[in-house]
Amino acid sequence: MPPNVINSQKDFGSARLLGNQRKRRMGGCLIPAKLFIIRVTDESDYGAVIVSASYRTDIPAFYAPWFLNRLRACEVFVKNPYGGRDYRVSLAPDDVDGVVFWTRNMAPLMAELDLVREVAPFIVQFTMTNYPRALETSVIAADRAIADMRALAGRFGARSVVWRYDPVVVTDLTPPEWHLENFAGLAARMEGVTDEVVLSFVHLYSKTKRNMDQAARSGGFGWRDPEVAEKRSLLAKLAGIAKRHGMAATLCSQPDLLADGMTGAACIDANRLADLGGQSFKSRQKGNRAGCLCAESRDIGRYDSCPHGCAYCYATRNRATAKKSYAGHNEDIICL
């Protein structure tokens, strides 16, 4: 095993200070030797990692300066959302196989993406649904989102962008017929921009139900969770529309809803990253929940920190908490 590598999760959480204060070079970055720790997994795999930025919050939209600071520092620390020890993720080029961004607004990071690409290939999982403001209070308009995705594809290739029409939410404002018309219009404009669109129905956690109920009361509309057969029928129709516009429709973490013309989504997609980087790398499937086909990754975000205010969001308990977190953010801190 290489020197200064922690070989167990227990050791990783309570790592000793290694070496001395002199600095060592790591993938072109200078970092203190006492922080020279390489991310490892459960056994002897101490290779590079895919960085997820982030399914817990919208880093490109709200925390781009912080992310760039951490990228230049070649490391980031992450608060464990499940109560365990905080952990460190190296962002040195030798330690990163790829980066997956999750966002509704890539614009704040667009000018610096060449810097990201110097570290590793990246994918942008870009959510665009064009829902009414009663469901999405402050996301950018579809016109802007499409323009940004076109710009990304133009600079880095169509494989760098994945469109997410996700989650599908059925309300009085957005009944199934509305989704078919809305999706068809967006898909026509997205033709040639990407080769994949990710779909899913809303995951109804207790906080999601609470927030949807609150939005419905405020907006004066009703909402419902359709039966499985109705969901499959709608998904099959959406998949057919996507196919006509040159996109494969994939389904995120809901294998019981797979309809004709669809496959399961690997949102953190090692094969796509390998295509973009021009070389393969070792990865293993390690989803975040049942039915998830994602490759193993390390997420560097934090829950309850995205102020977009989407009613169906599973990563935010309430918008007031998220707005307070964002207002108090310091872009120079090592941990979001």
Tab-separated table of C-alpha atoms in Angstrom:
chain	number	residue	atom	x	y	z
A	1	MET	CA	0.000	0.000	0.000
A	2	PRO	CA	1.329	3.489	-0.804
A	3	PRO	CA	2.521	5.638	2.113
A	4	ASN	CA	0.054	7.949	3.832
A	5	VAL	CA	-2.988	5.947	2.761
A	6	ILE	CA	-5.657	5.163	5.344
A	7	ASN	CA	-6.797	1.559	4.877
A	8	SER	CA	-10.088	1.458	6.756
A	9	GLN	CA	-13.161	3.601	7.186
A	10	LYS	CA	-12.503	3.700	10.934
A	11	ASP	CA	-8.946	4.960	10.439
A	12	PHE	CA	-10.159	7.415	7.828
A	13	GLY	CA	-12.574	9.002	10.276
A	14	SER	CA	-9.968	9.322	13.035
A	15	ALA	CA	-6.891	9.824	10.870
A	16	ARG	CA	-3.630	10.649	12.614
A	17	LEU	CA	-1.676	13.677	11.462
A	18	LEU	CA	0.669	12.169	8.910
A	19	GLY	CA	4.188	13.324	8.196
A	20	ASN	CA	5.243	16.847	9.068
A	21	GLN	CA	4.477	20.390	8.006
A	22	ARG	CA	6.420	20.316	4.740
A	23	LYS	CA	4.333	20.267	1.577
A	24	ARG	CA	4.113	17.456	-0.954
A	25	ARG	CA	3.032	17.627	-4.546
A	26	MET	CA	-0.194	15.827	-5.373
A	27	GLY	CA	-1.510	15.974	-8.924
A	28	GLY	CA	-0.024	19.415	-9.474
A	29	CYS	CA	-1.350	20.768	-6.140
A	30	LEU	CA	0.657	21.602	-3.071
A	31	ILE	CA	-0.962	20.526	0.184
A	32	PRO	CA	0.366	20.095	3.741
A	33	ALA	CA	1.748	16.632	4.407
A	34	LYS	CA	-0.425	16.330	7.494
A	35	LEU	CA	-3.460	16.408	5.184
A	36	PHE	CA	-1.989	13.997	2.638
A	37	ILE	CA	-4.831	11.455	2.818
A	38	ILE	CA	-6.169	9.576	-0.187
A	39	ARG	CA	-9.824	8.564	-0.222
A	40	VAL	CA	-10.300	4.820	0.097
A	41	THR	CA	-13.245	2.457	-0.008
A	42	ASP	CA	-14.101	-0.509	2.181
A	43	GLU	CA	-11.252	-2.840	1.212
A	44	SER	CA	-7.943	-2.219	-0.595
A	45	ASP	CA	-9.265	0.063	-3.322
A	46	TYR	CA	-7.500	3.391	-2.874
A	47	GLY	CA	-7.918	4.613	-6.430
A	48	ALA	CA	-9.428	7.829	-7.720
A	49	VAL	CA	-13.018	8.833	-7.101
A	50	ILE	CA	-15.960	10.330	-8.959
A	51	VAL	CA	-16.989	13.577	-7.277
A	52	SER	CA	-20.703	14.378	-7.095
A	53	ALA	CA	-21.447	18.125	-6.898
A	54	SER	CA	-24.140	17.720	-5.725
A	55	TYR	CA	-27.433	15.890	-5.374
A	56	ARG	CA	-27.749	17.472	-1.911
A	57	THR	CA	-27.716	21.070	-3.152
A	58	ASP	CA	-27.169	23.144	-6.311
A	59	ILE	CA	-23.447	23.921	-6.165
A	60	PRO	CA	-23.143	25.482	-9.663
A	61	ALA	CA	-26.081	27.835	-9.064
A	62	PHE	CA	-25.281	28.992	-5.522
A	63	TYR	CA	-21.818	27.870	-4.457
A	64	ALA	CA	-19.637	28.164	-7.570
A	65	PRO	CA	-16.974	30.459	-5.966
A	66	TRP	CA	-16.671	28.069	-3.021
A	67	PHE	CA	-16.326	25.070	-5.342
A	68	LEU	CA	-13.623	26.790	-7.398
A	69	ASN	CA	-11.735	27.693	-4.217
A	70	ARG	CA	-11.814	24.060	-3.129
A	71	LEU	CA	-10.774	22.908	-6.592
A	72	ARG	CA	-7.724	25.189	-6.487
A	73	ALA	CA	-6.926	23.943	-2.982
A	74	CYS	CA	-7.208	20.353	-4.258
A	75	GLU	CA	-9.364	19.188	-1.379
A	76	VAL	CA	-12.754	19.541	0.234
A	77	PHE	CA	-14.131	18.454	3.578
A	78	VAL	CA	-17.678	17.146	3.853
A	79	LYS	CA	-20.003	17.078	6.838
A	80	ASN	CA	-21.464	13.601	7.172
A	81	PRO	CA	-25.252	14.059	6.877
A	82	TYR	CA	-25.932	10.800	8.691
A	83	GLY	CA	-24.177	11.639	11.934
A	84	GLY	CA	-20.818	9.961	11.335
A	85	ARG	CA	-17.446	11.610	11.140
A	86	ASP	CA	-16.793	14.314	8.604
A	87	TYR	CA	-14.547	13.254	5.741
A	88	ARG	CA	-12.062	14.635	3.261
A	89	VAL	CA	-12.188	14.258	-0.517
A	90	SER	CA	-9.096	14.975	-2.569
A	91	LEU	CA	-9.730	17.127	-5.638
A	92	ALA	CA	-6.225	16.699	-7.008
A	93	PRO	CA	-6.221	15.641	-10.684
A	94	ASP	CA	-4.588	12.283	-9.943
A	95	ASP	CA	-7.348	11.471	-7.464
A	96	VAL	CA	-10.450	12.436	-9.452
A	97	ASP	CA	-11.810	10.242	-12.251
A	98	GLY	CA	-14.655	12.611	-13.027
A	99	VAL	CA	-17.086	15.198	-11.707
A	100	VAL	CA	-20.876	15.059	-11.937
A	101	PHE	CA	-22.666	18.378	-11.507
A	102	TRP	CA	-26.366	18.474	-10.594
A	103	THR	CA	-27.948	21.827	-11.290
A	104	ARG	CA	-30.772	24.003	-12.535
A	105	ASN	CA	-28.454	26.879	-13.403
A	106	MET	CA	-24.932	26.312	-14.698
A	107	ALA	CA	-24.287	29.959	-15.602
A	108	PRO	CA	-22.270	30.953	-12.491
A	109	LEU	CA	-19.742	28.205	-13.251
A	110	MET	CA	-19.662	28.371	-17.059
A	111	ALA	CA	-16.650	30.680	-17.376
A	112	GLU	CA	-14.466	28.388	-15.249
A	113	LEU	CA	-15.325	24.998	-16.717
A	114	ASP	CA	-12.001	24.776	-18.518
A	115	LEU	CA	-10.388	24.748	-15.073
A	116	VAL	CA	-12.661	21.878	-14.047
A	117	ARG	CA	-11.794	20.004	-17.238
A	118	GLU	CA	-8.082	20.304	-16.431
A	119	VAL	CA	-8.784	18.257	-13.319
A	120	ALA	CA	-11.123	15.635	-14.811
A	121	PRO	CA	-13.933	15.099	-17.326
A	122	PHE	CA	-17.338	16.197	-16.120
A	123	ILE	CA	-21.034	15.590	-16.737
A	124	VAL	CA	-23.776	18.131	-16.108
A	125	GLN	CA	-27.056	16.634	-14.908
A	126	PHE	CA	-29.216	19.630	-15.822
A	127	THR	CA	-32.796	19.730	-14.513
A	128	MET	CA	-35.326	21.611	-16.645
A	129	THR	CA	-39.057	21.007	-16.261
A	130	ASN	CA	-40.750	24.329	-17.117
A	131	TYR	CA	-43.181	23.855	-14.238
A	132	PRO	CA	-45.471	26.632	-12.955
A	133	ARG	CA	-44.042	28.955	-10.300
A	134	ALA	CA	-46.361	27.434	-7.721
A	135	LEU	CA	-44.101	24.358	-7.848
A	136	GLU	CA	-40.767	25.995	-8.677
A	137	THR	CA	-40.568	29.452	-7.171
A	138	SER	CA	-37.202	30.694	-8.402
A	139	VAL	CA	-35.546	28.478	-11.017
A	140	ILE	CA	-34.332	29.985	-14.283
A	141	ALA	CA	-36.650	30.009	-17.294
A	142	ALA	CA	-36.566	27.162	-19.805
A	143	ASP	CA	-35.192	29.485	-22.499
A	144	ARG	CA	-32.111	30.214	-20.393
A	145	ALA	CA	-31.673	26.588	-19.383
A	146	ILE	CA	-31.801	25.395	-22.996
A	147	ALA	CA	-29.350	28.098	-24.084
A	148	ASP	CA	-26.916	27.042	-21.352
A	149	MET	CA	-27.193	23.366	-22.272
A	150	ARG	CA	-26.576	24.219	-25.923
A	151	ALA	CA	-23.509	26.209	-24.909
A	152	LEU	CA	-22.203	23.299	-22.830
A	153	ALA	CA	-22.726	20.837	-25.669
A	154	GLY	CA	-21.025	23.220	-28.088
A	155	ARG	CA	-17.924	23.512	-25.903
A	156	PHE	CA	-17.617	20.030	-24.464
A	157	GLY	CA	-19.795	17.791	-26.643
A	158	ALA	CA	-23.324	16.430	-26.353
A	159	ARG	CA	-22.125	13.634	-24.051
A	160	SER	CA	-21.271	16.238	-21.401
A	161	VAL	CA	-24.933	17.173	-20.827
A	162	VAL	CA	-27.826	15.058	-19.549
A	163	TRP	CA	-31.272	16.630	-19.402
A	164	ARG	CA	-33.414	15.787	-16.370
A	165	TYR	CA	-37.188	16.095	-16.697
A	166	ASP	CA	-37.378	15.014	-13.135
A	167	PRO	CA	-39.411	14.576	-11.063
A	168	VAL	CA	-42.726	14.226	-12.843
A	169	VAL	CA	-45.306	15.785	-10.509
A	170	VAL	CA	-49.022	15.342	-11.210
A	171	THR	CA	-51.157	18.243	-9.972
A	172	ASP	CA	-54.198	20.199	-11.101
A	173	LEU	CA	-51.689	22.567	-12.727
A	174	THR	CA	-49.655	19.769	-14.327
A	175	PRO	CA	-51.970	16.849	-15.246
A	176	PRO	CA	-50.697	14.046	-17.505
A	177	GLU	CA	-51.908	15.808	-20.670
A	178	TRP	CA	-49.981	18.918	-19.670
A	179	HIS	CA	-46.801	16.881	-19.200
A	180	LEU	CA	-47.104	15.381	-22.680
A	181	GLU	CA	-47.473	18.785	-24.307
A	182	ASN	CA	-44.834	20.459	-22.141
A	183	PHE	CA	-42.298	17.663	-22.596
A	184	ALA	CA	-42.848	17.500	-26.354
A	185	GLY	CA	-42.140	21.210	-26.689
A	186	LEU	CA	-38.979	21.014	-24.608
A	187	ALA	CA	-37.754	17.823	-26.310
A	188	ALA	CA	-38.082	19.417	-29.743
A	189	ARG	CA	-35.837	22.254	-28.607
A	190	MET	CA	-33.367	19.856	-26.978
A	191	GLU	CA	-32.873	17.731	-30.091
A	192	GLY	CA	-29.160	17.482	-30.841
A	193	VAL	CA	-28.149	18.962	-27.482
A	194	THR	CA	-27.957	15.683	-25.554
A	195	ASP	CA	-28.497	11.968	-26.100
A	196	GLU	CA	-30.293	11.246	-22.806
A	197	VAL	CA	-33.177	12.535	-20.728
A	198	VAL	CA	-33.684	11.233	-17.187
A	199	LEU	CA	-37.234	10.784	-15.908
A	200	SER	CA	-38.726	9.797	-12.567
A	201	PHE	CA	-41.843	10.351	-10.525
A	202	VAL	CA	-41.552	12.320	-7.326
A	203	HIS	CA	-40.259	10.338	-4.330
A	204	LEU	CA	-42.736	11.048	-1.552
A	205	TYR	CA	-40.736	11.241	1.640
A	206	SER	CA	-42.554	12.693	4.656
A	207	LYS	CA	-40.919	16.102	4.195
A	208	THR	CA	-41.804	16.026	0.485
A	209	LYS	CA	-45.467	15.346	1.258
A	210	ARG	CA	-45.468	18.141	3.815
A	211	ASN	CA	-43.930	20.646	1.403
A	212	MET	CA	-46.227	19.609	-1.445
A	213	ASP	CA	-49.262	20.017	0.808
A	214	GLN	CA	-48.060	23.464	1.854
A	215	ALA	CA	-47.483	24.537	-1.766
A	216	ALA	CA	-50.925	23.224	-2.728
A	217	ARG	CA	-52.602	25.214	0.033
A	218	SER	CA	-50.698	28.369	-0.896
A	219	GLY	CA	-51.303	27.949	-4.621
A	220	GLY	CA	-54.871	26.705	-4.430
A	221	PHE	CA	-54.308	23.477	-6.354
A	222	GLY	CA	-54.553	19.763	-5.700
A	223	TRP	CA	-51.944	17.079	-6.268
A	224	ARG	CA	-51.860	13.294	-6.254
A	225	ASP	CA	-49.579	10.304	-6.528
A	226	PRO	CA	-50.829	8.308	-9.557
A	227	GLU	CA	-51.216	4.546	-9.544
A	228	VAL	CA	-48.366	2.471	-10.985
A	229	ALA	CA	-50.217	1.678	-14.230
A	230	GLU	CA	-50.873	5.366	-14.893
A	231	LYS	CA	-47.256	6.236	-14.188
A	232	ARG	CA	-45.986	3.574	-16.584
A	233	SER	CA	-48.380	4.711	-19.287
A	234	LEU	CA	-47.234	8.324	-19.022
A	235	LEU	CA	-43.563	7.350	-18.907
A	236	ALA	CA	-43.930	5.199	-22.034
A	237	LYS	CA	-45.427	8.159	-23.898
A	238	LEU	CA	-42.666	10.489	-22.710
A	239	ALA	CA	-40.045	7.928	-23.751
A	240	GLY	CA	-41.587	7.764	-27.223
A	241	ILE	CA	-41.407	11.544	-27.557
A	242	ALA	CA	-37.768	11.521	-26.431
A	243	LYS	CA	-36.871	8.845	-28.978
A	244	ARG	CA	-38.367	10.884	-31.809
A	245	HIS	CA	-36.003	13.680	-30.869
A	246	GLY	CA	-32.867	11.548	-30.649
A	247	MET	CA	-32.755	11.001	-26.896
A	248	ALA	CA	-32.827	7.821	-24.835
A	249	ALA	CA	-35.248	8.065	-21.908
A	250	THR	CA	-33.885	6.576	-18.695
A	251	LEU	CA	-35.585	6.153	-15.330
A	252	CYS	CA	-33.934	7.158	-12.058
A	253	SER	CA	-34.157	4.679	-9.160
A	254	GLN	CA	-37.661	3.367	-9.885
A	255	PRO	CA	-37.255	-0.057	-11.551
A	256	ASP	CA	-40.858	-0.988	-10.740
A	257	LEU	CA	-42.010	1.801	-13.082
A	258	LEU	CA	-39.867	0.896	-16.098
A	259	ALA	CA	-41.990	1.247	-19.211
A	260	ASP	CA	-41.480	0.192	-22.818
A	261	GLY	CA	-38.661	2.108	-24.446
A	262	MET	CA	-36.849	2.886	-21.193
A	263	THR	CA	-33.820	1.635	-19.275
A	264	GLY	CA	-32.618	2.394	-15.769
A	265	ALA	CA	-30.598	5.576	-15.350
A	266	ALA	CA	-27.007	5.648	-14.143
A	267	CYS	CA	-26.884	9.339	-13.303
A	268	ILE	CA	-23.324	9.047	-12.029
A	269	ASP	CA	-22.193	7.358	-15.212
A	270	ALA	CA	-18.638	6.022	-15.299
A	271	ASN	CA	-18.951	5.001	-18.957
A	272	ARG	CA	-20.022	8.483	-20.018
A	273	LEU	CA	-17.157	10.030	-18.040
A	274	ALA	CA	-14.724	7.585	-19.644
A	275	ASP	CA	-15.987	8.565	-23.098
A	276	LEU	CA	-15.523	12.246	-22.284
A	277	GLY	CA	-12.060	11.707	-20.822
A	278	GLY	CA	-10.872	9.431	-23.600
A	279	GLN	CA	-9.814	6.630	-21.273
A	280	SER	CA	-11.461	4.000	-19.132
A	281	PHE	CA	-11.104	3.732	-15.369
A	282	LYS	CA	-12.059	1.307	-12.651
A	283	SER	CA	-15.448	1.884	-11.058
A	284	ARG	CA	-18.138	-0.102	-9.354
A	285	GLN	CA	-21.884	0.291	-9.123
A	286	LYS	CA	-22.870	1.536	-5.698
A	287	GLY	CA	-26.228	3.263	-5.739
A	288	ASN	CA	-27.508	5.703	-3.158
A	289	ARG	CA	-30.852	3.931	-2.654
A	290	ALA	CA	-32.771	0.897	-3.882
A	291	GLY	CA	-32.862	0.756	-7.671
A	292	CYS	CA	-30.052	3.290	-8.124
A	293	LEU	CA	-27.551	2.289	-10.833
A	294	CYS	CA	-24.993	5.019	-10.154
A	295	ALA	CA	-21.276	4.371	-9.973
A	296	GLU	CA	-19.622	4.854	-6.608
A	297	SER	CA	-18.949	8.500	-5.843
A	298	ARG	CA	-18.346	11.001	-3.077
A	299	ASP	CA	-20.895	13.792	-2.770
A	300	ILE	CA	-19.466	17.090	-1.516
A	301	GLY	CA	-22.689	19.023	-0.900
A	302	ARG	CA	-24.915	19.593	2.115
A	303	TYR	CA	-28.639	19.118	2.584
A	304	ASP	CA	-30.904	22.069	3.453
A	305	SER	CA	-28.746	24.592	1.616
A	306	CYS	CA	-30.472	25.066	-1.773
A	307	PRO	CA	-32.777	28.142	-1.821
A	308	HIS	CA	-34.447	27.367	-5.167
A	309	GLY	CA	-37.643	26.522	-3.279
A	310	CYS	CA	-38.958	23.630	-5.392
A	311	ALA	CA	-42.001	22.180	-3.635
A	312	TYR	CA	-41.095	18.549	-4.389
A	313	CYS	CA	-37.412	18.696	-3.377
A	314	TYR	CA	-36.238	15.798	-1.213
A	315	ALA	CA	-32.982	17.551	-0.219
A	316	THR	CA	-34.573	20.491	1.607
A	317	ARG	CA	-36.849	20.348	4.628
A	318	ASN	CA	-38.040	23.917	4.155
A	319	ARG	CA	-36.965	26.880	2.082
A	320	ALA	CA	-36.509	29.225	5.051
A	321	THR	CA	-33.799	26.959	6.464
A	322	ALA	CA	-32.086	26.751	3.080
A	323	LYS	CA	-32.214	30.517	2.529
A	324	LYS	CA	-30.735	31.124	5.978
A	325	SER	CA	-27.948	28.654	5.243
A	326	TYR	CA	-27.188	30.308	1.916
A	327	ALA	CA	-27.251	33.818	3.407
A	328	GLY	CA	-24.644	32.807	5.979
A	329	HIS	CA	-22.370	31.047	3.509
A	330	ASN	CA	-18.657	31.876	3.417
A	331	GLU	CA	-16.973	30.931	0.145
A	332	ASP	CA	-13.595	30.541	1.870
A	333	ILE	CA	-14.601	27.730	4.233
A	334	ILE	CA	-13.286	24.215	3.612
A	335	CYS	CA	-16.649	22.511	4.222
A	336	LEU	CA	-19.960	23.600	2.676
